[in-house]
PDB file of C-alpha atoms in Angstrom:
ATOM      1  CA  LEU A   1     142.162  94.286 176.446  1.00  0.00           C
ATOM      2  CA  VAL A   2     144.873  91.823 176.934  1.00  0.00           C
ATOM      3  CA  LEU A   3     147.508  94.659 175.648  1.00  0.00           C
ATOM      4  CA  SER A   4     145.673  97.282 177.872  1.00  0.00           C
ATOM      5  CA  SER A   5     145.624  94.512 180.611  1.00  0.00           C
ATOM      6  CA  ARG A   6     149.186  93.600 181.125  1.00  0.00           C
ATOM      7  CA  VAL A   7     150.852  96.522 180.413  1.00  0.00           C
ATOM      8  CA  GLY A   8     148.432  99.698 182.095  1.00  0.00           C
ATOM      9  CA  ALA A   9     147.215  96.890 184.408  1.00  0.00           C
ATOM     10  CA  VAL A  10     143.649  97.666 183.839  1.00  0.00           C
ATOM     11  CA  ILE A  11     140.848  95.831 181.711  1.00  0.00           C
ATOM     12  CA  ASN A  12     139.880  98.261 179.435  1.00  0.00           C
ATOM     13  CA  PHE A  13     136.551  98.336 179.271  1.00  0.00           C
ATOM     14  CA  ALA A  14     135.883 101.715 176.558  1.00  0.00           C
ATOM     15  CA  ASN A  15     138.416 100.301 173.918  1.00  0.00           C
ATOM     16  CA  THR A  16     135.031  98.775 171.791  1.00  0.00           C
ATOM     17  CA  PHE A  17     132.818 101.709 172.681  1.00  0.00           C
ATOM     18  CA  ALA A  18     135.196 103.794 171.287  1.00  0.00           C
ATOM     19  CA  ALA A  19     135.873 101.874 168.913  1.00  0.00           C
ATOM     20  CA  ALA A  20     131.752 101.500 167.959  1.00  0.00           C
ATOM     21  CA  LEU A  21     131.697 105.054 167.809  1.00  0.00           C
ATOM     22  CA  SER A  22     134.688 106.071 165.105  1.00  0.00           C
ATOM     23  CA  VAL A  23     132.633 102.693 163.055  1.00  0.00           C
ATOM     24  CA  PHE A  24     129.603 104.751 163.350  1.00  0.00           C
ATOM     25  CA  VAL A  25     131.794 108.411 162.242  1.00  0.00           C
ATOM     26  CA  MET A  26     133.637 105.761 159.266  1.00  0.00           C
ATOM     27  CA  SER A  27     130.184 104.848 157.560  1.00  0.00           C
ATOM     28  CA  ASP A  28     128.797 108.724 157.733  1.00  0.00           C
ATOM     29  CA  LEU A  29     131.970 109.919 156.064  1.00  0.00           C
ATOM     30  CA  ILE A  30     131.560 107.002 153.445  1.00  0.00           C
ATOM     31  CA  GLU A  31     127.640 108.285 152.692  1.00  0.00           C
ATOM     32  CA  HIS A  32     129.279 111.859 152.709  1.00  0.00           C
ATOM     33  CA  GLY A  33     131.337 110.781 149.756  1.00  0.00           C
ATOM     34  CA  TRP A  34     134.373 109.650 151.212  1.00  0.00           C
ATOM     35  CA  ASN A  35     136.374 107.352 149.729  1.00  0.00           C
ATOM     36  CA  MET A  36     135.848 104.203 152.377  1.00  0.00           C
ATOM     37  CA  TRP A  37     139.703 103.318 152.714  1.00  0.00           C
ATOM     38  CA  LEU A  38     140.569 106.953 153.676  1.00  0.00           C
ATOM     39  CA  ALA A  39     137.436 107.128 156.079  1.00  0.00           C
ATOM     40  CA  ILE A  40     138.718 103.339 157.329  1.00  0.00           C
ATOM     41  CA  VAL A  41     142.360 104.902 158.301  1.00  0.00           C
ATOM     42  CA  GLY A  42     140.245 108.417 159.652  1.00  0.00           C
ATOM     43  CA  ALA A  43     138.267 105.647 161.853  1.00  0.00           C
ATOM     44  CA  ILE A  44     140.990 104.133 163.343  1.00  0.00           C
ATOM     45  CA  VAL A  45     143.085 107.624 164.078  1.00  0.00           C
ATOM     46  CA  LEU A  46     139.769 108.702 165.803  1.00  0.00           C
ATOM     47  CA  GLY A  47     139.029 105.216 167.826  1.00  0.00           C
ATOM     48  CA  SER A  48     142.665 106.215 168.788  1.00  0.00           C
ATOM     49  CA  LEU A  49     142.210 109.804 169.290  1.00  0.00           C
ATOM     50  CA  ILE A  50     139.820 108.804 172.316  1.00  0.00           C
ATOM     51  CA  THR A  51     141.354 106.547 173.436  1.00  0.00           C
ATOM     52  CA  GLY A  52     144.540 108.292 174.224  1.00  0.00           C
ATOM     53  CA  PHE A  53     142.425 111.162 175.521  1.00  0.00           C
ATOM     54  CA  LEU A  54     140.963 108.521 178.186  1.00  0.00           C
ATOM     55  CA  GLY A  55     144.240 107.125 178.375  1.00  0.00           C
ATOM     56  CA  LEU A  56     145.990 110.588 179.672  1.00  0.00           C
ATOM     57  CA  VAL A  57     142.407 110.806 182.035  1.00  0.00           C
ATOM     58  CA  MET A  58     143.226 107.425 183.530  1.00  0.00           C
ATOM     59  CA  ALA A  59     146.955 108.301 183.983  1.00  0.00           C
ATOM     60  CA  ARG A  60     146.435 111.795 185.459  1.00  0.00           C
ATOM     61  CA  LEU A  61     143.691 110.848 187.838  1.00  0.00           C
ATOM     62  CA  PHE A  62     143.378 106.975 188.517  1.00  0.00           C
ATOM     63  CA  GLY A  63     147.553 106.347 188.753  1.00  0.00           C
ATOM     64  CA  GLU A  64     148.021 105.459 191.714  1.00  0.00           C
ATOM     65  CA  ALA A  65     144.313 104.166 192.426  1.00  0.00           C
ATOM     66  CA  ASN A  66     143.891  99.529 193.009  1.00  0.00           C
ATOM     67  CA  ILE A  67     142.739  97.888 190.210  1.00  0.00           C
ATOM     68  CA  LEU A  68     139.409  97.953 191.807  1.00  0.00           C
ATOM     69  CA  ILE A  69     138.789 101.476 190.733  1.00  0.00           C
ATOM     70  CA  ARG A  70     140.349 101.868 187.570  1.00  0.00           C
ATOM     71  CA  SER A  71     138.108  99.055 186.196  1.00  0.00           C
ATOM     72  CA  THR A  72     135.142 100.788 187.703  1.00  0.00           C
ATOM     73  CA  VAL A  73     136.869 103.903 185.862  1.00  0.00           C
ATOM     74  CA  THR A  74     136.978 102.294 182.423  1.00  0.00           C
ATOM     75  CA  ILE A  75     133.117 100.838 182.593  1.00  0.00           C
ATOM     76  CA  GLY A  76     132.525 104.573 183.461  1.00  0.00           C
ATOM     77  CA  MET A  77     134.130 105.368 180.476  1.00  0.00           C
ATOM     78  CA  ALA A  78     132.795 102.896 178.983  1.00  0.00           C
ATOM     79  CA  ILE A  79     129.169 103.872 179.269  1.00  0.00           C
ATOM     80  CA  SER A  80     129.496 107.698 179.013  1.00  0.00           C
ATOM     81  CA  LEU A  81     130.807 106.812 175.279  1.00  0.00           C
ATOM     82  CA  LEU A  82     127.864 103.777 174.994  1.00  0.00           C
ATOM     83  CA  GLY A  83     125.834 107.312 175.632  1.00  0.00           C
ATOM     84  CA  ILE A  84     127.695 109.463 173.175  1.00  0.00           C
ATOM     85  CA  THR A  85     127.443 106.955 170.740  1.00  0.00           C
ATOM     86  CA  VAL A  86     123.148 106.974 171.032  1.00  0.00           C
ATOM     87  CA  ARG A  87     122.751 110.097 171.453  1.00  0.00           C
ATOM     88  CA  ILE A  88     124.651 111.398 168.304  1.00  0.00           C
ATOM     89  CA  TYR A  89     123.607 108.168 166.229  1.00  0.00           C
ATOM     90  CA  PRO A  90     119.732 107.634 167.330  1.00  0.00           C
ATOM     91  CA  ASP A  91     118.930 105.581 164.652  1.00  0.00           C
ATOM     92  CA  ARG A  92     121.690 102.769 164.439  1.00  0.00           C
ATOM     93  CA  GLY A  93     119.714 100.722 162.523  1.00  0.00           C
ATOM     94  CA  ARG A  94     119.310 102.573 159.241  1.00  0.00           C
ATOM     95  CA  TYR A  95     123.521 102.870 158.579  1.00  0.00           C
ATOM     96  CA  GLU A  96     125.130 100.540 156.727  1.00  0.00           C
ATOM     97  CA  PHE A  97     128.956  99.224 156.905  1.00  0.00           C
ATOM     98  CA  PRO A  98     131.084  98.458 154.138  1.00  0.00           C
ATOM     99  CA  SER A  99     131.681  94.545 153.047  1.00  0.00           C
ATOM    100  CA  LEU A 100     135.829  94.005 152.700  1.00  0.00           C
ATOM    101  CA  PHE A 101     136.749  91.295 151.089  1.00  0.00           C
ATOM    102  CA  ASN A 102     133.387  90.119 150.129  1.00  0.00           C
ATOM    103  CA  SER A 103     135.440  88.956 146.951  1.00  0.00           C
ATOM    104  CA  VAL A 104     137.183  85.744 149.054  1.00  0.00           C
ATOM    105  CA  ASN A 105     135.382  83.184 150.297  1.00  0.00           C
ATOM    106  CA  PHE A 106     135.887  79.423 150.716  1.00  0.00           C
ATOM    107  CA  HIS A 107     134.007  76.146 151.596  1.00  0.00           C
ATOM    108  CA  LEU A 108     135.752  74.590 154.965  1.00  0.00           C
ATOM    109  CA  GLY A 109     133.299  71.072 154.935  1.00  0.00           C
ATOM    110  CA  ASP A 110     129.591  72.616 154.625  1.00  0.00           C
ATOM    111  CA  VAL A 111     130.694  75.716 156.415  1.00  0.00           C
ATOM    112  CA  VAL A 112     131.674  78.799 154.129  1.00  0.00           C
ATOM    113  CA  VAL A 113     134.784  81.091 155.448  1.00  0.00           C
ATOM    114  CA  THR A 114     134.223  84.539 153.715  1.00  0.00           C
ATOM    115  CA  GLY A 115     137.001  87.001 153.639  1.00  0.00           C
ATOM    116  CA  ALA A 116     136.423  89.198 155.845  1.00  0.00           C
ATOM    117  CA  VAL A 117     136.548  86.110 158.537  1.00  0.00           C
ATOM    118  CA  LEU A 118     139.453  85.718 157.544  1.00  0.00           C
ATOM    119  CA  ALA A 119     141.462  88.468 157.088  1.00  0.00           C
ATOM    120  CA  SER A 120     139.889  89.431 161.269  1.00  0.00           C
ATOM    121  CA  ILE A 121     141.370  85.908 162.092  1.00  0.00           C
ATOM    122  CA  VAL A 122     145.132  86.579 160.311  1.00  0.00           C
ATOM    123  CA  LEU A 123     144.940  90.685 161.969  1.00  0.00           C
ATOM    124  CA  ALA A 124     144.298  89.307 165.199  1.00  0.00           C
ATOM    125  CA  VAL A 125     146.626  86.628 164.960  1.00  0.00           C
ATOM    126  CA  GLY A 126     149.446  88.642 163.498  1.00  0.00           C
ATOM    127  CA  ALA A 127     148.925  91.413 166.369  1.00  0.00           C
ATOM    128  CA  SER A 128     148.869  88.968 168.944  1.00  0.00           C
ATOM    129  CA  ILE A 129     152.712  87.809 167.520  1.00  0.00           C
ATOM    130  CA  LEU A 130     153.704  91.227 167.173  1.00  0.00           C
ATOM    131  CA  LEU A 131     152.505  92.567 170.034  1.00  0.00           C
ATOM    132  CA  TRP A 132     154.099  89.577 172.477  1.00  0.00           C
ATOM    133  CA  LEU A 133     157.663  89.710 170.146  1.00  0.00           C
ATOM    134  CA  GLY A 134     157.107  94.316 170.830  1.00  0.00           C
ATOM    135  CA  LEU A 135     156.760  93.380 174.815  1.00  0.00           C
ATOM    136  CA  THR A 136     159.068  90.621 175.705  1.00  0.00           C
ATOM    137  CA  ARG A 137     162.016  91.143 172.997  1.00  0.00           C
ATOM    138  CA  THR A 138     162.393  94.880 172.623  1.00  0.00           C
ATOM    139  CA  ARG A 139     163.703  97.673 175.671  1.00  0.00           C
ATOM    140  CA  LEU A 140     160.052  99.578 175.557  1.00  0.00           C
ATOM    141  CA  GLY A 141     158.461  96.098 176.689  1.00  0.00           C
ATOM    142  CA  VAL A 142     160.504  95.638 179.482  1.00  0.00           C
ATOM    143  CA  VAL A 143     159.386  99.270 180.188  1.00  0.00           C
ATOM    144  CA  LEU A 144     156.211  99.034 180.063  1.00  0.00           C
ATOM    145  CA  ARG A 145     155.846  95.905 181.981  1.00  0.00           C
ATOM    146  CA  VAL A 146     157.927  97.593 184.287  1.00  0.00           C
ATOM    147  CA  VAL A 147     155.434 100.755 184.474  1.00  0.00           C
ATOM    148  CA  SER A 148     152.429  98.169 184.933  1.00  0.00           C
ATOM    149  CA  GLY A 149     153.962  96.810 187.757  1.00  0.00           C
ATOM    150  CA  ARG A 150     155.614  99.700 189.545  1.00  0.00           C
ATOM    151  CA  PRO A 151     154.267 102.706 187.892  1.00  0.00           C
ATOM    152  CA  VAL A 152     155.786 105.104 190.731  1.00  0.00           C
ATOM    153  CA  THR A 153     159.133 102.909 190.918  1.00  0.00           C
ATOM    154  CA  ALA A 154     159.338 103.653 187.189  1.00  0.00           C
ATOM    155  CA  GLU A 155     159.012 107.640 187.702  1.00  0.00           C
ATOM    156  CA  LEU A 156     161.584 107.591 189.920  1.00  0.00           C
ATOM    157  CA  MET A 157     164.004 106.394 187.820  1.00  0.00           C
ATOM    158  CA  GLY A 158     162.757 109.138 185.013  1.00  0.00           C
ATOM    159  CA  VAL A 159     159.739 106.673 182.938  1.00  0.00           C
ATOM    160  CA  ARG A 160     157.521 108.770 181.669  1.00  0.00           C
ATOM    161  CA  THR A 161     154.529 107.315 182.748  1.00  0.00           C
ATOM    162  CA  THR A 162     151.758 109.598 181.359  1.00  0.00           C
ATOM    163  CA  ARG A 163     153.402 109.236 178.424  1.00  0.00           C
ATOM    164  CA  LEU A 164     153.599 105.564 177.884  1.00  0.00           C
ATOM    165  CA  VAL A 165     149.796 104.818 179.409  1.00  0.00           C
ATOM    166  CA  VAL A 166     148.433 107.074 176.912  1.00  0.00           C
ATOM    167  CA  LEU A 167     150.328 105.606 174.229  1.00  0.00           C
ATOM    168  CA  VAL A 168     149.687 101.806 175.147  1.00  0.00           C
ATOM    169  CA  TRP A 169     146.256 103.012 175.195  1.00  0.00           C
ATOM    170  CA  ALA A 170     145.777 104.643 171.382  1.00  0.00           C
ATOM    171  CA  THR A 171     147.339 101.339 170.488  1.00  0.00           C
ATOM    172  CA  ALA A 172     145.131  99.586 171.736  1.00  0.00           C
ATOM    173  CA  GLY A 173     142.114 101.903 170.638  1.00  0.00           C
ATOM    174  CA  ALA A 174     143.553 101.941 167.058  1.00  0.00           C
ATOM    175  CA  LEU A 175     143.695  98.353 166.993  1.00  0.00           C
ATOM    176  CA  THR A 176     140.448  97.670 168.385  1.00  0.00           C
TER     177      THR A 176
END
């Protein structure tokens, strides 16, 4: 959300639903004999492709729209992805998802911290630091901030804004 908000100047509500659809596909792949880690990579790629496509739609059709319209469009995209997911996977209760890092557990007082929670925290902090460094310390970060604030000016300066918007949406989808 922060990545798409800071760079794309819109809160992308569709990422979560693209990730949910990708996770159901991942579960199907595992159920059909795929290696768990390969299925996870496949889900990340699928989520990135879905959100990249949505970013392309957003950049082409709503690039000049105000924040209210862009946010409303992402809500519509989210509802559409939810509908597609429910249509493809109507019996969501029967799916089992792999338990990652289940052998790592430790106690913090009376609280049991699982490996999945620890991995989530480490990955979230690591991704946040890398994104912050990328957005504040690199040329690409400066260009992305310009595209966010003044897309028309960036285009007049020769920046291919559509490609960057798709890149940001696809990256945010992969991270989600």
